[in-house]
Structures are given as C-alpha cells and as structure tokens.
Coordinates of C-alpha atoms in Angstrom, one line a residue:
M211 CA 28.4 54.3 16.1
E212 CA 29.4 50.8 17.4
V213 CA 26.5 50.8 19.8
C214 CA 24.1 51.5 17.0
L215 CA 25.5 48.7 14.9
S216 CA 25.4 46.2 17.7
S217 CA 21.8 47.1 18.6
S218 CA 20.7 46.8 15.0
S219 CA 22.5 43.4 14.6
R220 CA 20.7 42.2 17.7
S221 CA 17.4 43.3 16.2
I222 CA 18.1 41.5 13.0
T223 CA 19.0 38.3 14.9
K224 CA 15.8 38.5 16.9
F225 CA 13.8 39.1 13.7
G226 CA 15.4 36.1 12.1
N227 CA 14.7 33.8 15.1
F228 CA 11.1 35.0 15.0
I229 CA 10.8 34.1 11.3
I230 CA 12.2 30.6 12.0
L231 CA 9.7 30.1 14.8
I232 CA 6.8 31.1 12.6
A233 CA 8.0 28.7 9.8
F234 CA 8.2 25.9 12.4
L235 CA 4.7 26.5 13.7
I236 CA 3.3 26.6 10.1
S237 CA 5.1 23.2 9.4
L238 CA 3.4 21.7 12.5
I239 CA 0.0 22.9 11.3
C240 CA 0.5 21.5 7.9
F241 CA 2.0 18.2 9.1
K242 CA -1.2 16.2 8.9
S243 CA -1.8 17.0 5.2
I244 CA 1.8 16.0 4.4
D245 CA 1.2 12.6 6.0
A246 CA -1.1 11.6 3.1
Y247 CA 1.4 12.5 0.4
D248 CA 2.9 9.5 -1.4
A249 CA 6.0 10.2 -3.4
L250 CA 5.6 7.2 -5.6
D251 CA 1.9 7.9 -6.3
P252 CA 1.6 11.7 -5.9
N253 CA -1.9 11.9 -7.5
G254 CA -3.4 8.8 -6.0
N255 CA -6.7 9.1 -4.2
I256 CA -10.2 7.6 -3.9
T257 CA -12.9 9.7 -5.4
I258 CA -16.6 9.3 -4.5
K259 CA -19.0 10.7 -7.1
W260 CA -22.6 11.3 -6.1
D261 CA -25.0 11.7 -9.1
I262 CA -28.6 12.6 -8.7
I263 CA -30.4 10.9 -11.7
S264 CA -34.0 11.7 -10.9
W265 CA -36.3 13.6 -8.5
T266 CA -39.0 11.9 -6.4
P267 CA -41.9 13.4 -4.5
D268 CA -39.8 14.0 -1.4
G269 CA -36.2 13.6 -2.6
Y270 CA -34.2 12.0 -5.3
N271 CA -32.6 8.8 -6.7
A272 CA -28.8 8.8 -6.8
V273 CA -25.9 6.7 -8.1
V274 CA -22.9 6.7 -5.9
T275 CA -19.6 5.6 -7.4
I276 CA -16.3 4.9 -5.7
Y277 CA -13.2 5.2 -8.0
N278 CA -9.9 4.0 -6.8
F279 CA -7.3 6.2 -8.6
Q280 CA -4.4 4.8 -6.5
K281 CA -1.8 3.0 -8.6
Y282 CA -0.9 0.2 -6.2
R283 CA -3.2 0.5 -3.1
H284 CA -6.3 -1.6 -3.3
I285 CA -9.2 -2.4 -0.9
Q286 CA -9.2 -5.9 0.3
A287 CA -11.7 -8.0 2.3
P288 CA -13.8 -7.3 4.3
G289 CA -14.1 -4.3 2.0
W290 CA -15.0 -0.7 2.1
Q291 CA -17.4 1.1 4.5
L292 CA -18.7 4.5 3.4
G293 CA -20.3 6.9 5.9
W294 CA -21.5 10.5 6.1
T295 CA -23.8 12.8 8.1
W296 CA -26.9 14.1 6.5
A297 CA -27.3 17.9 6.3
K298 CA -31.0 17.8 7.2
K299 CA -33.4 15.0 8.2
E300 CA -32.9 12.8 5.1
V301 CA -33.7 9.1 5.2
I302 CA -32.8 6.3 2.8
W303 CA -35.9 4.8 1.3
S304 CA -34.1 2.1 -0.7
A305 CA -30.6 0.8 -1.5
T306 CA -29.6 -1.2 -4.6
G307 CA -26.2 -2.9 -4.7
S308 CA -25.5 -1.9 -1.1
Q309 CA -27.0 -1.8 2.3
A310 CA -26.9 0.2 5.5
T311 CA -25.3 -1.5 8.4
E312 CA -28.0 -0.2 10.8
Q313 CA -31.6 0.8 10.1
G314 CA -31.9 3.2 13.0
D315 CA -35.1 4.5 14.6
C316 CA -37.9 4.6 12.0
S317 CA -40.7 4.5 14.5
K318 CA -42.3 7.7 13.3
F319 CA -43.0 6.2 9.9
K320 CA -46.3 4.4 9.2
G321 CA -46.8 2.1 6.3
N322 CA -43.6 2.2 4.2
I323 CA -40.6 1.9 6.4
P324 CA -37.3 3.4 5.1
H325 CA -34.2 1.3 4.6
C326 CA -32.3 3.5 7.0
C327 CA -33.3 6.4 9.3
K328 CA -29.9 7.1 10.9
R329 CA -28.5 10.7 10.6
D330 CA -25.0 9.2 10.1
P331 CA -25.5 6.0 8.0
T332 CA -22.8 3.6 7.1
I333 CA -23.1 1.8 3.7
V334 CA -21.4 -1.4 2.7
D335 CA -21.2 -3.4 -0.5
L336 CA -23.3 -6.6 -1.0
L337 CA -21.6 -9.9 -1.3
P338 CA -21.1 -11.9 -4.5
G339 CA -24.1 -14.1 -5.4
T340 CA -26.6 -11.4 -4.5
P341 CA -29.9 -11.8 -6.5
Y342 CA -29.9 -9.9 -9.8
N343 CA -32.9 -7.7 -8.9
Q344 CA -30.8 -6.3 -6.0
Q345 CA -27.7 -5.6 -8.1
T346 CA -26.5 -2.6 -10.0
A347 CA -23.4 -2.1 -12.2
N348 CA -20.0 -2.5 -10.4
C349 CA -21.6 -3.8 -7.2
C350 CA -21.6 -6.9 -5.1
K351 CA -17.9 -7.7 -4.8
G352 CA -17.9 -7.7 -1.0
G353 CA -16.4 -4.2 -1.0
V354 CA -13.1 -5.4 -2.7
I355 CA -11.7 -2.9 -5.1
S356 CA -8.6 -3.4 -7.3
S357 CA -5.8 -1.0 -7.6
W358 CA -5.8 1.1 -10.8
V359 CA -2.7 -0.6 -12.3
Q360 CA -3.7 -4.1 -11.5
D361 CA -7.2 -3.9 -13.1
P362 CA -8.7 -0.6 -13.9
Q363 CA -12.1 -2.2 -14.7
K364 CA -12.3 -3.6 -11.2
A365 CA -11.1 -0.4 -9.5
V366 CA -14.7 0.9 -9.4
S367 CA -17.6 0.2 -7.1
S368 CA -21.1 1.7 -7.2
F369 CA -24.6 1.5 -5.7
Q370 CA -27.9 3.3 -5.9
L371 CA -29.9 5.1 -3.2
G372 CA -33.4 6.4 -3.0
V373 CA -33.2 9.4 -0.6
G374 CA -36.3 11.1 1.0
Q375 CA -37.0 14.3 3.0
A376 CA -34.1 15.8 1.0
G377 CA -35.5 18.6 -1.1
T378 CA -36.6 18.2 -4.8
S379 CA -34.4 20.7 -6.7
N380 CA -30.8 21.8 -7.0
K381 CA -31.6 24.7 -4.7
T382 CA -33.1 22.7 -1.9
V383 CA -30.8 19.7 -1.8
R384 CA -28.1 19.9 0.8
L385 CA -24.8 18.1 0.4
P386 CA -24.0 15.5 3.1
K387 CA -21.1 16.3 5.5
N388 CA -18.3 14.5 7.4
F389 CA -17.6 11.7 4.8
T390 CA -15.7 8.7 6.2
L391 CA -14.1 5.8 4.3
K392 CA -12.9 2.6 6.0
A393 CA -11.0 0.2 3.7
P394 CA -11.5 -1.9 5.7
G395 CA -10.0 -0.1 8.7
P396 CA -8.9 3.5 9.3
G397 CA -6.3 5.3 7.1
Y398 CA -8.4 7.4 4.8
T399 CA -9.3 11.1 5.3
C400 CA -12.1 12.5 3.2
G401 CA -12.5 16.2 2.3
P402 CA -15.8 18.0 2.0
A403 CA -18.3 17.3 -0.8
K404 CA -17.9 19.8 -3.7
K405 CA -20.3 20.4 -6.5
G406 CA -19.0 19.6 -9.9
K407 CA -20.1 19.4 -13.5
P408 CA -23.0 17.0 -14.0
S409 CA -21.9 13.6 -15.1
K410 CA -22.8 12.4 -18.6
F411 CA -23.9 8.8 -19.4
P412 CA -23.8 7.6 -23.0
T413 CA -26.3 4.8 -23.9
P414 CA -24.9 1.4 -24.8
D415 CA -25.4 2.1 -28.5
G416 CA -23.6 5.4 -28.2
R417 CA -26.4 7.3 -30.0
R418 CA -27.6 9.3 -27.0
V419 CA -26.1 10.9 -23.9
T420 CA -28.0 11.6 -20.7
Q421 CA -26.9 13.9 -17.9
A422 CA -27.1 13.8 -14.1
L423 CA -29.3 16.5 -12.6
M424 CA -26.7 17.3 -9.9
T425 CA -23.2 16.0 -9.1
W426 CA -20.8 16.4 -6.3
N427 CA -17.4 14.8 -5.5
V428 CA -15.6 13.8 -2.4
T429 CA -11.8 13.1 -2.4
C430 CA -10.2 10.7 0.1
T431 CA -6.5 10.3 0.7
Y432 CA -4.6 7.6 2.5
S433 CA -2.0 7.9 5.3
Q434 CA -0.1 4.9 6.6
F435 CA 0.3 6.7 9.9
L436 CA -3.4 6.8 10.4
A437 CA -4.0 3.2 9.2
Q438 CA -1.9 1.4 11.9
K439 CA 0.3 2.2 14.8
T440 CA 3.1 -0.1 13.6
P441 CA 4.4 -1.2 10.2
T442 CA 3.0 -4.3 8.6
C443 CA 6.1 -5.5 6.6
C444 CA 9.8 -5.6 6.6
V445 CA 12.7 -6.4 4.2
S446 CA 15.6 -8.9 4.6
L447 CA 18.7 -9.1 2.3
S448 CA 21.3 -11.6 1.2
S449 CA 23.8 -12.1 -1.7
F450 CA 25.9 -14.7 -3.3
Y451 CA 29.1 -12.8 -2.5
N452 CA 28.6 -12.7 1.2
D453 CA 27.5 -15.5 3.6
T454 CA 25.8 -12.9 5.9
I455 CA 21.9 -12.9 5.8
V456 CA 20.7 -9.5 6.9
N457 CA 17.4 -10.2 8.7
C458 CA 14.6 -7.7 9.2
P459 CA 15.4 -5.2 12.0
T460 CA 14.5 -6.4 15.5
C461 CA 11.0 -5.3 16.6
A462 CA 10.4 -3.8 13.1
C463 CA 6.6 -4.3 13.6
G464 CA 6.5 -4.7 17.3
C465 CA 8.2 -6.8 20.0
K466 CA 7.4 -10.3 21.4
N467 CA 5.7 -9.8 24.7
N468 CA 3.9 -13.0 25.6
I469 CA 4.5 -12.5 29.3
T470 CA 2.4 -9.3 29.8
Q471 CA 0.4 -9.7 26.5
P472 CA -0.1 -13.4 25.9
G473 CA -1.3 -14.3 22.4
T474 CA 0.5 -11.5 20.5
C475 CA 2.3 -14.2 18.6
V476 CA 2.4 -18.0 18.3
E477 CA 5.0 -20.7 17.5
P478 CA 4.2 -22.9 14.4
D479 CA 4.2 -26.1 16.6
S480 CA 2.2 -24.6 19.4
P481 CA -1.1 -26.2 20.4
Y482 CA -2.5 -22.7 20.9
L483 CA -2.4 -22.0 17.2
A484 CA -5.4 -24.2 16.2
S485 CA -7.6 -23.0 19.1
A486 CA -6.8 -19.4 18.4
L487 CA -7.8 -19.7 14.8
V488 CA -11.0 -21.5 15.7
S489 CA -12.0 -19.0 18.4
S490 CA -11.2 -15.9 16.4
G491 CA -14.1 -16.3 14.0
K492 CA -14.5 -15.2 10.4
N493 CA -14.6 -11.5 11.2
D494 CA -11.4 -11.2 13.2
Y495 CA -8.8 -9.5 11.0
N496 CA -6.4 -8.7 13.8
P497 CA -3.1 -10.4 12.8
L498 CA -2.0 -13.5 14.6
V499 CA 1.7 -13.7 13.6
R500 CA 4.4 -16.3 14.0
C501 CA 6.8 -15.4 16.8
T502 CA 9.9 -13.8 15.2
E503 CA 12.4 -11.2 16.1
H504 CA 10.8 -8.7 13.7
M505 CA 7.1 -9.6 14.4
C506 CA 5.9 -8.5 11.0
P507 CA 3.0 -10.2 9.2
I508 CA 4.9 -9.9 5.9
R509 CA 8.6 -10.3 5.1
V510 CA 10.1 -9.5 1.7
H511 CA 13.4 -11.0 1.0
W512 CA 15.8 -9.7 -1.8
H513 CA 18.6 -12.1 -2.7
I514 CA 21.3 -11.2 -5.2
K515 CA 21.6 -14.6 -6.8
T516 CA 23.9 -14.6 -9.8
N517 CA 26.4 -12.3 -11.6
Y518 CA 26.8 -12.7 -15.3
K519 CA 29.0 -10.8 -17.7
E520 CA 26.2 -8.6 -19.1
Y521 CA 23.4 -9.3 -16.6
W522 CA 22.7 -10.0 -12.9
R523 CA 19.9 -12.0 -11.3
V524 CA 17.7 -11.4 -8.2
K525 CA 15.4 -13.8 -6.3
L526 CA 12.4 -12.1 -4.7
T527 CA 10.4 -13.9 -2.0
I528 CA 7.3 -12.7 -0.1
Q529 CA 6.5 -14.7 3.0
N530 CA 3.3 -14.4 5.1
F531 CA 3.7 -14.8 8.8
N532 CA 0.0 -14.0 9.5
Y533 CA -2.0 -17.1 10.4
R534 CA -5.3 -15.2 10.0
M535 CA -5.0 -13.6 6.6
N536 CA -4.9 -14.7 3.0
Y537 CA -3.8 -11.8 0.9
S538 CA -5.8 -11.8 -2.3
Q539 CA -4.8 -9.4 -5.1
W540 CA -1.6 -8.6 -3.3
N541 CA 1.0 -6.4 -4.9
L542 CA 4.6 -5.3 -4.3
V543 CA 6.3 -2.1 -5.3
V544 CA 10.1 -1.9 -5.4
Q545 CA 12.3 1.1 -6.1
H546 CA 15.7 0.5 -7.6
P547 CA 17.8 2.4 -10.2
N548 CA 18.3 -0.6 -12.5
F549 CA 14.6 -1.1 -13.3
D550 CA 15.0 0.9 -16.5
N551 CA 17.0 -2.1 -17.7
L552 CA 14.8 -4.9 -16.5
T553 CA 15.2 -7.8 -19.0
Q554 CA 12.9 -10.6 -17.7
I555 CA 10.6 -11.3 -14.8
F556 CA 9.4 -14.8 -13.9
S557 CA 6.1 -15.9 -12.2
F558 CA 4.8 -12.3 -11.5
N559 CA 3.0 -9.6 -13.4
Y560 CA 5.0 -6.5 -13.8
E561 CA 4.3 -2.8 -14.6
P562 CA 6.7 0.1 -14.4
L563 CA 5.5 3.1 -12.3
V564 CA 6.8 6.3 -13.9
S565 CA 5.6 9.2 -11.8
Y566 CA 8.2 11.8 -12.7
G567 CA 9.0 12.4 -16.3
S568 CA 11.2 9.6 -17.8
I569 CA 12.6 8.4 -14.4
N570 CA 11.9 4.6 -14.5
D571 CA 13.2 3.4 -11.2
T572 CA 10.0 1.9 -9.7
A573 CA 8.3 -1.4 -10.5
M574 CA 5.0 -2.9 -9.4
F575 CA 4.6 -6.7 -9.2
W576 CA 1.5 -8.8 -8.5
G577 CA 0.5 -12.4 -8.9
I578 CA -0.7 -14.2 -12.0
K579 CA -4.4 -15.0 -11.8
F580 CA -5.2 -18.6 -10.6
Y581 CA -1.5 -19.2 -10.1
N582 CA -0.1 -17.1 -7.3
D583 CA -2.4 -14.1 -7.0
L584 CA -3.4 -15.4 -3.5
L585 CA -0.7 -15.3 -0.8
M586 CA -1.8 -18.0 1.5
Q587 CA -1.9 -17.6 5.3
G588 CA 1.2 -18.3 7.4
G589 CA 2.5 -21.8 7.1
P590 CA 4.4 -24.0 4.6
F591 CA 2.4 -22.5 1.6
G592 CA 2.4 -18.9 2.8
N593 CA 4.9 -17.6 0.3
V594 CA 5.3 -16.5 -3.3
Q595 CA 8.5 -16.0 -5.2
S596 CA 10.0 -14.8 -8.5
E597 CA 13.3 -14.1 -10.1
I598 CA 14.3 -11.0 -12.0
I599 CA 17.1 -10.5 -14.6
F600 CA 18.6 -7.1 -15.1
Q601 CA 20.9 -5.9 -17.8
K602 CA 24.0 -4.1 -16.5
D603 CA 24.6 -0.5 -17.2
K604 CA 28.4 -0.3 -17.2
S605 CA 28.3 3.4 -16.4
R606 CA 26.8 2.9 -12.9
F607 CA 26.4 -0.8 -12.1
T608 CA 28.3 -2.0 -9.0
F609 CA 27.9 -4.4 -6.2
E610 CA 29.7 -2.0 -3.8
K611 CA 28.1 0.0 -1.0
G612 CA 24.7 -1.8 -1.3
W613 CA 23.9 -0.4 -4.7
A614 CA 22.3 -3.7 -5.8
F615 CA 19.7 -3.7 -3.0
P616 CA 16.3 -1.9 -3.2
R617 CA 15.8 1.7 -2.0
R618 CA 12.2 1.3 -0.9
V619 CA 9.7 -1.6 -0.8
Y620 CA 5.9 -1.4 -0.4
F621 CA 3.6 -4.3 0.2
N622 CA -0.1 -3.6 -0.5
G623 CA 0.6 0.1 -0.5
D624 CA 2.4 0.2 3.0
N625 CA 6.0 1.1 3.3
C626 CA 8.2 -1.8 4.6
V627 CA 10.9 -1.4 7.2
M628 CA 14.4 -1.7 5.6
P629 CA 17.6 -2.8 7.4
P630 CA 20.0 0.1 8.1
P631 CA 22.5 0.6 5.2
D632 CA 25.5 -0.1 7.3
A633 CA 24.2 -3.7 7.8
Y634 CA 23.9 -4.5 4.1
P635 CA 26.0 -7.6 2.9
Y636 CA 29.3 -6.0 1.9
L637 CA 31.3 -6.9 -1.2
P638 CA 34.7 -8.4 -0.2
N639 CA 37.2 -5.6 -0.9
A640 CA 40.3 -5.9 -3.1
S641 CA 42.7 -5.5 -0.2
A642 CA 41.5 -8.8 1.3
H643 CA 42.2 -10.5 -2.0
S644 CA 45.6 -8.9 -2.3
A645 CA 46.6 -9.9 1.2
L646 CA 45.5 -13.5 0.5
A647 CA 47.5 -13.6 -2.7
L648 CA 50.6 -12.2 -0.9
L649 CA 50.2 -14.9 1.8
H650 CA 50.1 -17.6 -0.9
S651 CA 53.2 -16.2 -2.6
L652 CA 55.1 -16.1 0.7
T653 CA 54.1 -19.6 1.5
A654 CA 55.3 -20.8 -1.9
V655 CA 58.6 -19.1 -1.5
L656 CA 59.1 -20.5 2.0
V657 CA 58.3 -24.1 0.9
S658 CA 60.7 -23.7 -2.0
L659 CA 63.5 -22.5 0.3
I660 CA 62.9 -25.5 2.7
L661 CA 63.0 -27.9 -0.2
L662 CA 66.2 -26.3 -1.6
Y663 CA 67.8 -26.4 1.9
S664 CA 66.9 -30.0 2.5
H665 CA 68.2 -30.9 -1.0
T666 CA 71.6 -29.3 -0.3
L667 CA 72.0 -31.3 2.9

C-alpha cells in the first residue's frame, strides 16, 4: 500500500513539474507580444487605414491615413517612414502629399515612368511649404504627428497613391504585406493588413456621404525594448526636509567610455563640442550627450519644495543633456497617488490620464505653445520647469517612506530610470528629535547645577 502511494505521489510531482515547464515555454513564446503592452495606455496604437476611392485602367487610387491613437507618444522629427511589400508586381504611378524614398528600376516602362517601381517601397511625408498642387489633407508636416491627448487634430497624417498593375476589382486586388513603420527609428511592430468595413466620407455640407470601394487596416504597436538598447531618460529626487540630493542611478543610460569609444560624450567647455556639432550634419540624430554619471539625454528632477497646512508643493524640472536634439512637442507623464487632488499647475499644460475606471493617479504634462513647447538642446537654455500644488488627503498623505515621490515617469513615451527606493531622501524620524530635545534638557540642567554650585561658593 505504501509503495503504491509513494509511486503515485512521484507521478503527481512529475506531472506538476511538466505543467510548470509547459507554462514557462508558453510565456517565452508570448514574451514579444507582452513587450508592446503599455499599462498606462493599454489601447494605444498607430492604425494605418488604406481606402481605395476609385479604379483606374490597371489599378486604383487610394488614400492612406495614419492615425496616432497613443495618448502620450508622438512622432517627432525627422518623422515617420512607412514601408510594405507588394503582393504582386504593383507600381506606384503617382504620389500626392508624400513621396517614395527610392524610385527603383523602372527601365521596362516606355513613355510614362512610374513614381516608384520597387517591390518594397518606403514612403515619407512631404515637408512644410510644399506647393499646394502636391498637397492633400493632413499632409506635409515633415512626418511629425502629435499624440492624441496633446492635439487630436494633428494626430493624423495622410497621402494619396495611384497604384498600377494591381487588379481592378475587390476580387483581384491583393493586400500588401510586411508593413513597417519607423517613427523615426525602430520600435513599432505592425500586424498584417485586414479587410474592414468600407470607410465613409461625408461632404463638407453634410448632405451626402460617399464610400470607399475597399478598405483595409494595419495596426502597429510600440515597444521601448525594440526602439533602443538603453533608456533615454532618468529621474533625480530632492526635498526640503533632507539635504541629500538623490541623483540619477550611475550608468542609467550607459557609461562614460571615452577611452575605448571616444566621442560618446562631451564636456560643456570642450573644444570638441563645436566641431562635433558642425561635422554631424542635419540628419545625424544620434545623441551627443554631456558627460555625466548617468549619461542620459534627458533628466527629470522632482523636488518637494514646500509643506503647507492643507497643501504641499513640488518643483518639476526637465533638463536636456543632448547637444544634437531640440525636443518639439515634448511631453511628460508622471504617476503619483495624489494627482486626484492636484490643485494648480504652473507653466505646463495638464491632462489627467484615466485608464482604469475612476483611478486618477497619472498626469500628462506638455509645454505651452510659443512659450516652452520646445525643449532646447543641451546648454544653458536646455531646460523647462514648473511647480505643482497638491491638496493633502489626511487619510493617506505622508512624507514618510518616499510616498511623496513619483512611482513612474515617462518622457516622450519612454519609461525613465528611477533611483532605488532605499536611496530616496528620508524624513528625519521622531527618535532623532527626541534625542536632541533630551540632550538640550540635560545641558540646561547641567548648566543650572554649575551656576548653583558656583553661587554657593
């Protein structure tokens, strides 16, 4: 009997280990899809909509629209690049509001030459100032697209294509494959094109609605792990109740290595700085950062400034250490439990980000247009700052155990490196005050005794 029980228990143990192994392997397979999940913006994505609006003798005319449905992640200069692979031998006869980066081999065509003959074209937006006859709606912004919260009207970009050798009906047209989106570098992963309900277009007077002949959609999601190998920002902390300034973690975005890799950073007074900026050219977007212990292009500093009876005040500073980059339309996302009682914000625009029910613990900040919406390159003017006033919630407010510091910080959609919690500026505890008060009392008693003794003599 005991032998049977022991053998059955061993079988159960082996089966349990097998189940754990299978679950672990499944988690490894699914890891890449988890990378793109953003807890603060769970439904954020970029959707590409491809609408066929008319047929031509050998193909069709289409309107391609890029929608940025991400709350706080925008596409900055030098802008987006959209690519795909044709399913057959399609060519692009014409492009309005955009252009292909390469024409490709069009030698087999006589007379009219296509705009692009590549099997895997890459399309970019046109620059501001493009002649009106080459424009279309929502084009010609240099590929820059705003985040959805900052400006929904500018969170869209579109262009028109005339496609040939493509089939002339819904049954003969084949959907492109292998969509890629660079914004401006890697980071986005696009799924396959999927047919959807035909889009509808109301006329300006609203009295008539036209419909696309065929529509398909492509969804692209962002992963910071794919975008860059190292983080791009870090957080430092300080407070009025402690003289300690907690700097960004050492090597948060890389380590200084000018010996084996010269030019990875530069000192502000170095003669190399001017020559490096001149030789880099306009299209060099690799960061050239100031030499620091953290080596991050961006540092966010959270300073607990003042404590009032009913309120408390924070100073927020964003500093740019990148000598090659001006950050236009920058934004900052901060998570803290007291944002549900935010009373006043100075010098920044503010919008709460409520992703889960009524939990209001996340705030998005960005610059005021024509005032501080441009974070200048590294140097004396490379910073923006604001102050925030919170109302205290007596049931949970405290300066103890780092409660007054942010939980997470994002700059331009990328998660910033926080200091370890055990390094946060600590609140002087009551025992220290008690010991100091006791010392003062003993000193007073001792002085009194000395005076009394000297008086009796």
